[in-house]
Short mmCIF file of C-alpha atoms in Angstrom, two decimals:
data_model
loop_
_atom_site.label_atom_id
_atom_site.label_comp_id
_atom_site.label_asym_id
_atom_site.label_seq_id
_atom_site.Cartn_x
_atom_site.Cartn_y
_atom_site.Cartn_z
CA UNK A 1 10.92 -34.25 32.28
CA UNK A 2 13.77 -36.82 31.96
CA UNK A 3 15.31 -37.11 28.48
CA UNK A 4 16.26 -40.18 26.43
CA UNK A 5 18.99 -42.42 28.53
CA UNK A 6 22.18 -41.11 27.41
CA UNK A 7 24.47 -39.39 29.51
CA UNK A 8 23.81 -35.86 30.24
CA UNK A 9 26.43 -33.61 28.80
CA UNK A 10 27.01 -30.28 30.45
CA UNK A 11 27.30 -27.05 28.33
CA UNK A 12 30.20 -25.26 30.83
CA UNK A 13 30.21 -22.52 27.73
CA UNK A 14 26.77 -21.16 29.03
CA UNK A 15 27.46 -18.37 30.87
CA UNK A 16 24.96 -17.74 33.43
CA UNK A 17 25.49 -14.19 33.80
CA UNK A 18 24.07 -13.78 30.05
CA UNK A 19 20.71 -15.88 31.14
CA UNK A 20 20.24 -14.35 34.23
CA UNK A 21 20.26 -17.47 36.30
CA UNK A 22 22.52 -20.39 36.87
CA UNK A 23 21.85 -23.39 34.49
CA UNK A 24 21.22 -26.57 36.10
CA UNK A 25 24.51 -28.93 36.34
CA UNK A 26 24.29 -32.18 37.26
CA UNK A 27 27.75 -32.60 38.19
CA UNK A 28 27.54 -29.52 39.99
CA UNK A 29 25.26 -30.53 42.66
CA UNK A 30 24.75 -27.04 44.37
CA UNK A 31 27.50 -25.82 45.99
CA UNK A 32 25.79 -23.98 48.51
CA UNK A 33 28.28 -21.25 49.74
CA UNK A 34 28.16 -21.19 53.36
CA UNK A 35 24.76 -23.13 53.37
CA UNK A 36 24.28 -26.32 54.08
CA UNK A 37 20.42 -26.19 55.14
CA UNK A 38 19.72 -25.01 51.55
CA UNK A 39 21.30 -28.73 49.80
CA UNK A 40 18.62 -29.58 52.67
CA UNK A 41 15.84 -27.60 51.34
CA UNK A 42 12.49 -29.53 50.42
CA UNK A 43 11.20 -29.62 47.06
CA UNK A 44 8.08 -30.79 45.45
CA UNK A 45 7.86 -34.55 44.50
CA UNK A 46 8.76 -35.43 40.89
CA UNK A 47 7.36 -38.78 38.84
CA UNK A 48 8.68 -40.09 35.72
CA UNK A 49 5.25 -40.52 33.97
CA UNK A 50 4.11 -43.47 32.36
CA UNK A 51 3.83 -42.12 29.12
CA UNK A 52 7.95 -41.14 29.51
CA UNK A 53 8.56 -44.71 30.39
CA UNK A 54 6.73 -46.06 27.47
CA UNK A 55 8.69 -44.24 24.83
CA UNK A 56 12.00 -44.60 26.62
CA UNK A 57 10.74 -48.11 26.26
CA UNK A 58 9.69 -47.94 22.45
CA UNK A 59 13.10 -46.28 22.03
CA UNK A 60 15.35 -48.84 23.56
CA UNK A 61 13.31 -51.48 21.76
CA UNK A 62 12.44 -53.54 25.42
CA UNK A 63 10.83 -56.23 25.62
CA UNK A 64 11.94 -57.56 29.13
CA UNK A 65 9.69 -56.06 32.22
CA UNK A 66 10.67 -53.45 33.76
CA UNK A 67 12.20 -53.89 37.34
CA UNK A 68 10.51 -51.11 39.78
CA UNK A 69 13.16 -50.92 42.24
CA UNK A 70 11.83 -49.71 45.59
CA UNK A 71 14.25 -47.95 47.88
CA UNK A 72 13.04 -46.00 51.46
CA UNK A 73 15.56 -43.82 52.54
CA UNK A 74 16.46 -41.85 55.55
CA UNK A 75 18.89 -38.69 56.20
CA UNK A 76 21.69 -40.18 58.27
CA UNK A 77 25.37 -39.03 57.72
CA UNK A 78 25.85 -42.29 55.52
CA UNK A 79 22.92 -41.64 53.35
CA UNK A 80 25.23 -40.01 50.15
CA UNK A 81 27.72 -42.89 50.43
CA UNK A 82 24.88 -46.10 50.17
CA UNK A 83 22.91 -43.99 47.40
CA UNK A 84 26.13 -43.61 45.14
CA UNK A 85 26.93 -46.97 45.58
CA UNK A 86 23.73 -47.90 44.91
CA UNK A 87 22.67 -45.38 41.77
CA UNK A 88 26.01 -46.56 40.10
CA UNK A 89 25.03 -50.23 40.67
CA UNK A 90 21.45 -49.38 38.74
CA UNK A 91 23.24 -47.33 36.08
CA UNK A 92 25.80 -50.09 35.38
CA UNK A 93 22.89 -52.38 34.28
CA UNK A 94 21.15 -49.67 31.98
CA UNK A 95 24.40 -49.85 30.20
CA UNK A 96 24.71 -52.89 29.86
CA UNK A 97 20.91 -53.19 28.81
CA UNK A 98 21.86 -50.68 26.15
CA UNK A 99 24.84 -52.16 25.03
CA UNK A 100 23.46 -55.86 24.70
CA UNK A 101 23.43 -57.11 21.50
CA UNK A 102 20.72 -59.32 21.59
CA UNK A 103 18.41 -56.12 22.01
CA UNK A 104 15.17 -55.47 24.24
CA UNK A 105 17.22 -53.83 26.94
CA UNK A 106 15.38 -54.02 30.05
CA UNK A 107 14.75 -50.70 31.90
CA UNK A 108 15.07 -49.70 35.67
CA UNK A 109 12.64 -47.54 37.72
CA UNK A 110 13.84 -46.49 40.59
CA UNK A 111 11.04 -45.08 43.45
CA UNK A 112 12.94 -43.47 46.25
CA UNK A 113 10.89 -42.94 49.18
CA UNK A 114 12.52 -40.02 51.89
CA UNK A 115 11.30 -40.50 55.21
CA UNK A 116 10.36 -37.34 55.76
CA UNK A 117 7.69 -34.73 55.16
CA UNK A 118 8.66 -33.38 51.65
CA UNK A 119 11.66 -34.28 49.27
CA UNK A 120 15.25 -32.90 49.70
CA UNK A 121 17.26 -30.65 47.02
CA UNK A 122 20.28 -32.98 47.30
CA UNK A 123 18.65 -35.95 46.19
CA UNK A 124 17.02 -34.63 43.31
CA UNK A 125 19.85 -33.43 42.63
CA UNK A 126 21.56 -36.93 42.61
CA UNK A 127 18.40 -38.83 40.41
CA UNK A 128 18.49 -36.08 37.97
CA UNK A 129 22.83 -36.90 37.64
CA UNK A 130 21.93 -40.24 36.87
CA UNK A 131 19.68 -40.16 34.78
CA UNK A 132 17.61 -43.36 34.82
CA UNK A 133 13.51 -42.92 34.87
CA UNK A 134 12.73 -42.40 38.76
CA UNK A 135 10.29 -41.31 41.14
CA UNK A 136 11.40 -39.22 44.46
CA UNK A 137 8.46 -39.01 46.34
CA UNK A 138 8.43 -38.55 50.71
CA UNK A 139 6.48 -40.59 53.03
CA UNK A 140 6.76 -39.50 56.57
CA UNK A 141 6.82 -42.74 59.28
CA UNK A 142 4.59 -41.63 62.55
CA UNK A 143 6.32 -41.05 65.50
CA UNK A 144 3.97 -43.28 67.54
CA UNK A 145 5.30 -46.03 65.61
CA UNK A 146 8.73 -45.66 66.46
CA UNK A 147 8.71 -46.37 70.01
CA UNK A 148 8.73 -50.35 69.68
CA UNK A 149 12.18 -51.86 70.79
CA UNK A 150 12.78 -53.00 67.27
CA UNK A 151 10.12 -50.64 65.12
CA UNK A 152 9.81 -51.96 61.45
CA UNK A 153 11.42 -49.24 59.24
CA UNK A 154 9.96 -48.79 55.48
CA UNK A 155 6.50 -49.34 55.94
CA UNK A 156 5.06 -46.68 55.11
CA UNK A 157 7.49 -45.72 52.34
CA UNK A 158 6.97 -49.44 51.16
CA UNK A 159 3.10 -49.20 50.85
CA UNK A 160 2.97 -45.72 49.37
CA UNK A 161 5.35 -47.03 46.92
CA UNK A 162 3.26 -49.87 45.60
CA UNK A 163 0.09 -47.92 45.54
CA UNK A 164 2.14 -45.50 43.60
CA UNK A 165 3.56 -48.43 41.27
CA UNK A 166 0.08 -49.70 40.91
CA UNK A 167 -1.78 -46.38 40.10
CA UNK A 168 0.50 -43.94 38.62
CA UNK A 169 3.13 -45.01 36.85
CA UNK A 170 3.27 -49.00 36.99
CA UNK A 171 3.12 -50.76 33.16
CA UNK A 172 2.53 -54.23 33.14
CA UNK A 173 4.85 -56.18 32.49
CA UNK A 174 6.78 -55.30 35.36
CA UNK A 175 8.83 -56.51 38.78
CA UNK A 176 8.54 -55.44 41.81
CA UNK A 177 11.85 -55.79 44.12
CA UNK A 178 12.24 -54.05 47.80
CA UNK A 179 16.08 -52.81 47.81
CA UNK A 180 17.07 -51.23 50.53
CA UNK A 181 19.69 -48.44 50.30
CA UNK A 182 22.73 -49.71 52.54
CA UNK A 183 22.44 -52.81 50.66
CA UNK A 184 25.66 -54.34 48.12
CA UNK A 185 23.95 -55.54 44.50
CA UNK A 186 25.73 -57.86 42.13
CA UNK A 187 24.82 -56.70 38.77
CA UNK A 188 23.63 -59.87 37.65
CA UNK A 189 20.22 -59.66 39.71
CA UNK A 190 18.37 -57.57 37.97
CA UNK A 191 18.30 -60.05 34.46
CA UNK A 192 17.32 -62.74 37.23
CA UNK A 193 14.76 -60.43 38.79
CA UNK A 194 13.58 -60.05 35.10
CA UNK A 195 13.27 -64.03 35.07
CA UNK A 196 10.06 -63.82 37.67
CA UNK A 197 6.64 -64.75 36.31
CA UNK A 198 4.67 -64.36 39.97
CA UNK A 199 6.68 -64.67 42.76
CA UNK A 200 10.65 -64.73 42.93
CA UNK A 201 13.50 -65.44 45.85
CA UNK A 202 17.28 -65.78 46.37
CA UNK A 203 19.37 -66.08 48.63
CA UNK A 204 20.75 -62.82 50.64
CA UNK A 205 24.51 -62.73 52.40
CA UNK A 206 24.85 -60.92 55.74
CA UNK A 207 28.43 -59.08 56.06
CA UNK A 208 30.93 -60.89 58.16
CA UNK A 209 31.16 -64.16 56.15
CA UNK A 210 28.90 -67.58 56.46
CA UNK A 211 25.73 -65.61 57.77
CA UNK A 212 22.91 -66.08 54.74
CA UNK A 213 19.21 -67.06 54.26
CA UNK A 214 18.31 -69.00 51.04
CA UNK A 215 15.99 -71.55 49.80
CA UNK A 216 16.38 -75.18 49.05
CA UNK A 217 15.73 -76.37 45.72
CA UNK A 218 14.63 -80.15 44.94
CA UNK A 219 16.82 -80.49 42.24
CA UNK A 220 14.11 -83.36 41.35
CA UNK A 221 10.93 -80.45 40.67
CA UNK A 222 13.00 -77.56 40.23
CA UNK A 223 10.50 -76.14 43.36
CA UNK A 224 11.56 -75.28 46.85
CA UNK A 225 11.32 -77.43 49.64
CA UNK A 226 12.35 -75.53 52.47
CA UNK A 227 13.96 -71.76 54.00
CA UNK A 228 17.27 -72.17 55.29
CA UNK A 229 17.38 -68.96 58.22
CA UNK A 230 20.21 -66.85 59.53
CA UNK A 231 18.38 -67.33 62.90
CA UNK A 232 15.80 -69.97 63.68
CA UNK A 233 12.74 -68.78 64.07
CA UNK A 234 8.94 -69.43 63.84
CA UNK A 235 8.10 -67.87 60.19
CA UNK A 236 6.46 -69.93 57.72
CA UNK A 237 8.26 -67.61 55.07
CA UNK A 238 11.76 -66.63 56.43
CA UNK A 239 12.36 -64.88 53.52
CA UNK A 240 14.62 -61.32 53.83
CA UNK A 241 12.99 -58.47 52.00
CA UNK A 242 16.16 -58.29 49.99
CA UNK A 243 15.49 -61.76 49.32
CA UNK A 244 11.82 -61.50 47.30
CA UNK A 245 10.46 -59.76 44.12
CA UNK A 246 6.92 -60.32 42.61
CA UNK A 247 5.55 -59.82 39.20
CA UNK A 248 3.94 -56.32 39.38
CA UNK A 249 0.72 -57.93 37.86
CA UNK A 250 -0.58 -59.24 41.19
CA UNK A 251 -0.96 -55.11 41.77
CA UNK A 252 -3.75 -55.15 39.86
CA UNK A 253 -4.63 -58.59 40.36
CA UNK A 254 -7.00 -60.32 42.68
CA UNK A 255 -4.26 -62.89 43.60
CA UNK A 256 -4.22 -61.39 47.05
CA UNK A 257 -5.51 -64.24 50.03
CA UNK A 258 -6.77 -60.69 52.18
CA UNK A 259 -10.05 -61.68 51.18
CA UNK A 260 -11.28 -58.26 50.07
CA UNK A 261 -9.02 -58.25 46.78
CA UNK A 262 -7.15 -55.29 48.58
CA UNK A 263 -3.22 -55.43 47.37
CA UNK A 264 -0.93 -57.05 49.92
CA UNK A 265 0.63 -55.11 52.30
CA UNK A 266 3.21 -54.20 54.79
CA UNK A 267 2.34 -53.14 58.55
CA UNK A 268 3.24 -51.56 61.69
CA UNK A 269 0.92 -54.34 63.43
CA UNK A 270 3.82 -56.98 62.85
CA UNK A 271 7.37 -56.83 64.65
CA UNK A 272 10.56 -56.15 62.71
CA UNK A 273 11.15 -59.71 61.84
CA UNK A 274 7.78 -60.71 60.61
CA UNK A 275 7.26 -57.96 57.88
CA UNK A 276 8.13 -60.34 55.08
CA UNK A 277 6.45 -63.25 56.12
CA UNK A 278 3.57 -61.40 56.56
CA UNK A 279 3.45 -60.37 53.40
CA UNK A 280 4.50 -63.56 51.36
CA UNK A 281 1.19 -65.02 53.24
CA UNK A 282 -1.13 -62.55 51.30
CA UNK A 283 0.31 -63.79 48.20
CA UNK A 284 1.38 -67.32 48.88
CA UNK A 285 -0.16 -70.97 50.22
CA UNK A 286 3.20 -73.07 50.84
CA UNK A 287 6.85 -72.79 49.69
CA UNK A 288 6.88 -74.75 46.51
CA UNK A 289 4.79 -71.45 44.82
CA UNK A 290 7.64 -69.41 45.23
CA UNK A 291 9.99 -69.32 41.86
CA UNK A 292 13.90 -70.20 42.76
CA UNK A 293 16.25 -67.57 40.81
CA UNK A 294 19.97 -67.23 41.61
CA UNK A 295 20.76 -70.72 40.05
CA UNK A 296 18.08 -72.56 42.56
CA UNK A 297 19.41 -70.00 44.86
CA UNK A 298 22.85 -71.18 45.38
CA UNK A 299 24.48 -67.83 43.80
CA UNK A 300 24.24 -64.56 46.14
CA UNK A 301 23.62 -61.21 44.09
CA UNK A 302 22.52 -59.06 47.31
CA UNK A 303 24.35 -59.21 50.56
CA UNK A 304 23.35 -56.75 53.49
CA UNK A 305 26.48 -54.58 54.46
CA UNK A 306 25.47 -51.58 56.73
CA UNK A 307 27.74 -48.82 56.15
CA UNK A 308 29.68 -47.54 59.72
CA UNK A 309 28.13 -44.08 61.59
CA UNK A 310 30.95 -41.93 61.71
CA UNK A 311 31.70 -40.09 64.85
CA UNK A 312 29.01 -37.23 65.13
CA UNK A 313 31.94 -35.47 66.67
CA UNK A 314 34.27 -34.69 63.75
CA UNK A 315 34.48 -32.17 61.76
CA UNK A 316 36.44 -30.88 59.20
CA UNK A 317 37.82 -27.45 60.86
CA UNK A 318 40.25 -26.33 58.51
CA UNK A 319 38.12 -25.98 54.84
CA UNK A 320 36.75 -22.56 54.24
CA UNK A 321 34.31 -24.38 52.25
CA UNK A 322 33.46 -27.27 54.55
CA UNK A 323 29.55 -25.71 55.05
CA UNK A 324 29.34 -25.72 51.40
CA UNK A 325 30.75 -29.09 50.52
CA UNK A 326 29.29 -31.48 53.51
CA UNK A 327 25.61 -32.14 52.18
CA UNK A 328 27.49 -34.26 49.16
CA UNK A 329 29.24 -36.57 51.79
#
């Protein structure tokens, strides 16, 4: 079970010869000799339990809600390279949070879900290095869904993380925010996630420059008027996923307009582009309930910046120990 959030300090005096086995080192991160399916390995889930949480939270003194920060992820040669990026970005604010001198640090959990049948060794190995409360759990998406032209990606990793949010580990009060792995975060968002009291957007940037979706604020209410969209289109909610985060109260709420107080909901019924709208309508009536952060969303925190595929057709041929060394890249 995760320890108090300091950083980890490695005992290199150990020697693992006189235990028998090799101690775990988070810096480390199993070099593999020769083996690059092992890194690849599955492992059992692992959840930070709520109990952890809640003296990690007495500890730290917090009295701001904690921000459950959803990620799916996929294995895909870029996968290593978004999730550092990423994990640094979330350990950054925990610093800060811990450094703050107004106290009542705010905490970050972070739920990564692996599309896939059961977890992987190299990403465990990665949460455990940073050492921030987590859960690594794997939701497989089924093939029959993936043979739309444009298939939504993260449902099922979405849903299973809410349900887990709402029945294992989620402590009210809390945020819930959808952040996608090959995503670029501005530290500031998270204290403006921690701003939300139901339902909270921004504005998102799309790489290449001028390309963004955001909401207009009437600087008369304070409340939003209207979507402004990358791409016209016929959504009431044009919101991007990147772009929305809801108070993690409506989990165990009623507040959902399904009808049958079920918990909104994403699904593989609706087409890529109609996944958020979708599920601002279970939640929502009209624009002006939806809470304007970002400076009445004129300040982007979250842009979208897909990271290139490199060419599946080089290779490192020269490294003795390029089998053991490739599942960190």
């Amino acid at each position: 079970e995760q320890q108090q959030l300091q950083p980890q300090q490695n005992n290199h005096d150990a020697s693992p010869r006189a235990t028998g086995r090799i101690p775990f080192d988070p810096n480390f991160l199993g070099r593999y000799k020769g083996e690059f399916s092992r890194a690849m390995e599955p492992i059992s889930s692992y959840v930070t339990t709520k109990e952890k949480v809640l003296e990690l939270q007495q500890t730290l003194q917090s009295t701001h809600p904690i921000v459950y920060f959803i990620t799916p992820t996929a294995h895909r040669r870029t996968q290593m390279a978004d999730l550092t990026r990423l994990g640094q970005t979330l350990l950054l604010d925990q610093y800060q949070q811990q450094q703050s001198t107004s106290g009542g640090g705010g905490l970050i959990y972070w739920v990564l879900i692996e599309d896939a049948l059961r977890c992987t060794k190299r990403l465990r190995h990665f949460l455990k290095r940073l050492n921030i409360p987590f859960a690594h759990v794997a939701v497989r998406t089924p093939p029959n869904t993936k043979n739309k032209t444009l298939p939504p990606r993260g449902v099922e990793q979405r849903n299973y993380a809410m349900d887990l949010v709402q029945n294992r580990v989620g402590i009210a009060p809390g945020i819930v925010y959808f952040g996608d792995d090959d995503n670029v975060y501005d530290v500031r968002l998270f204290n403006e996630l921690r701003k939300i009291k139901r339902i909270g957007v921004l504005p998102v940037g799309y790489r290449g420059g001028g390309h963004y979706e955001r909401c207009i604020v009437n600087p008369d209410t304070g409340m939003v008027d209207s979507i402004v969209e990358k791409i016209p289109t016929r959504r009431k909610y044009p919101v991007d996923m990147a772009g929305l985060a809801y108070h993690s109260s409506l989990l165990w709420s009623s507040s959902s307009k399904n009808g049958d107080n079920r918990p909104a909901t994403f699904s593989h019924d609706w087409s890529n582009g109609q996944q958020e709208t979708r599920f601002l309508q279970q939640l929502v009536d009209s624009v002006q309930e939806l809470e304007p952060l970002a400076y009445n969303c004129t300040h982007f925190f979250v842009w979208h910046l897909s990271t290139t595929q490199p060419d599946s057709a080089l290779k490192v041929v020269d490294d003795p120990d390029y089998d053991s060394l490739r599942h960190m890249v």
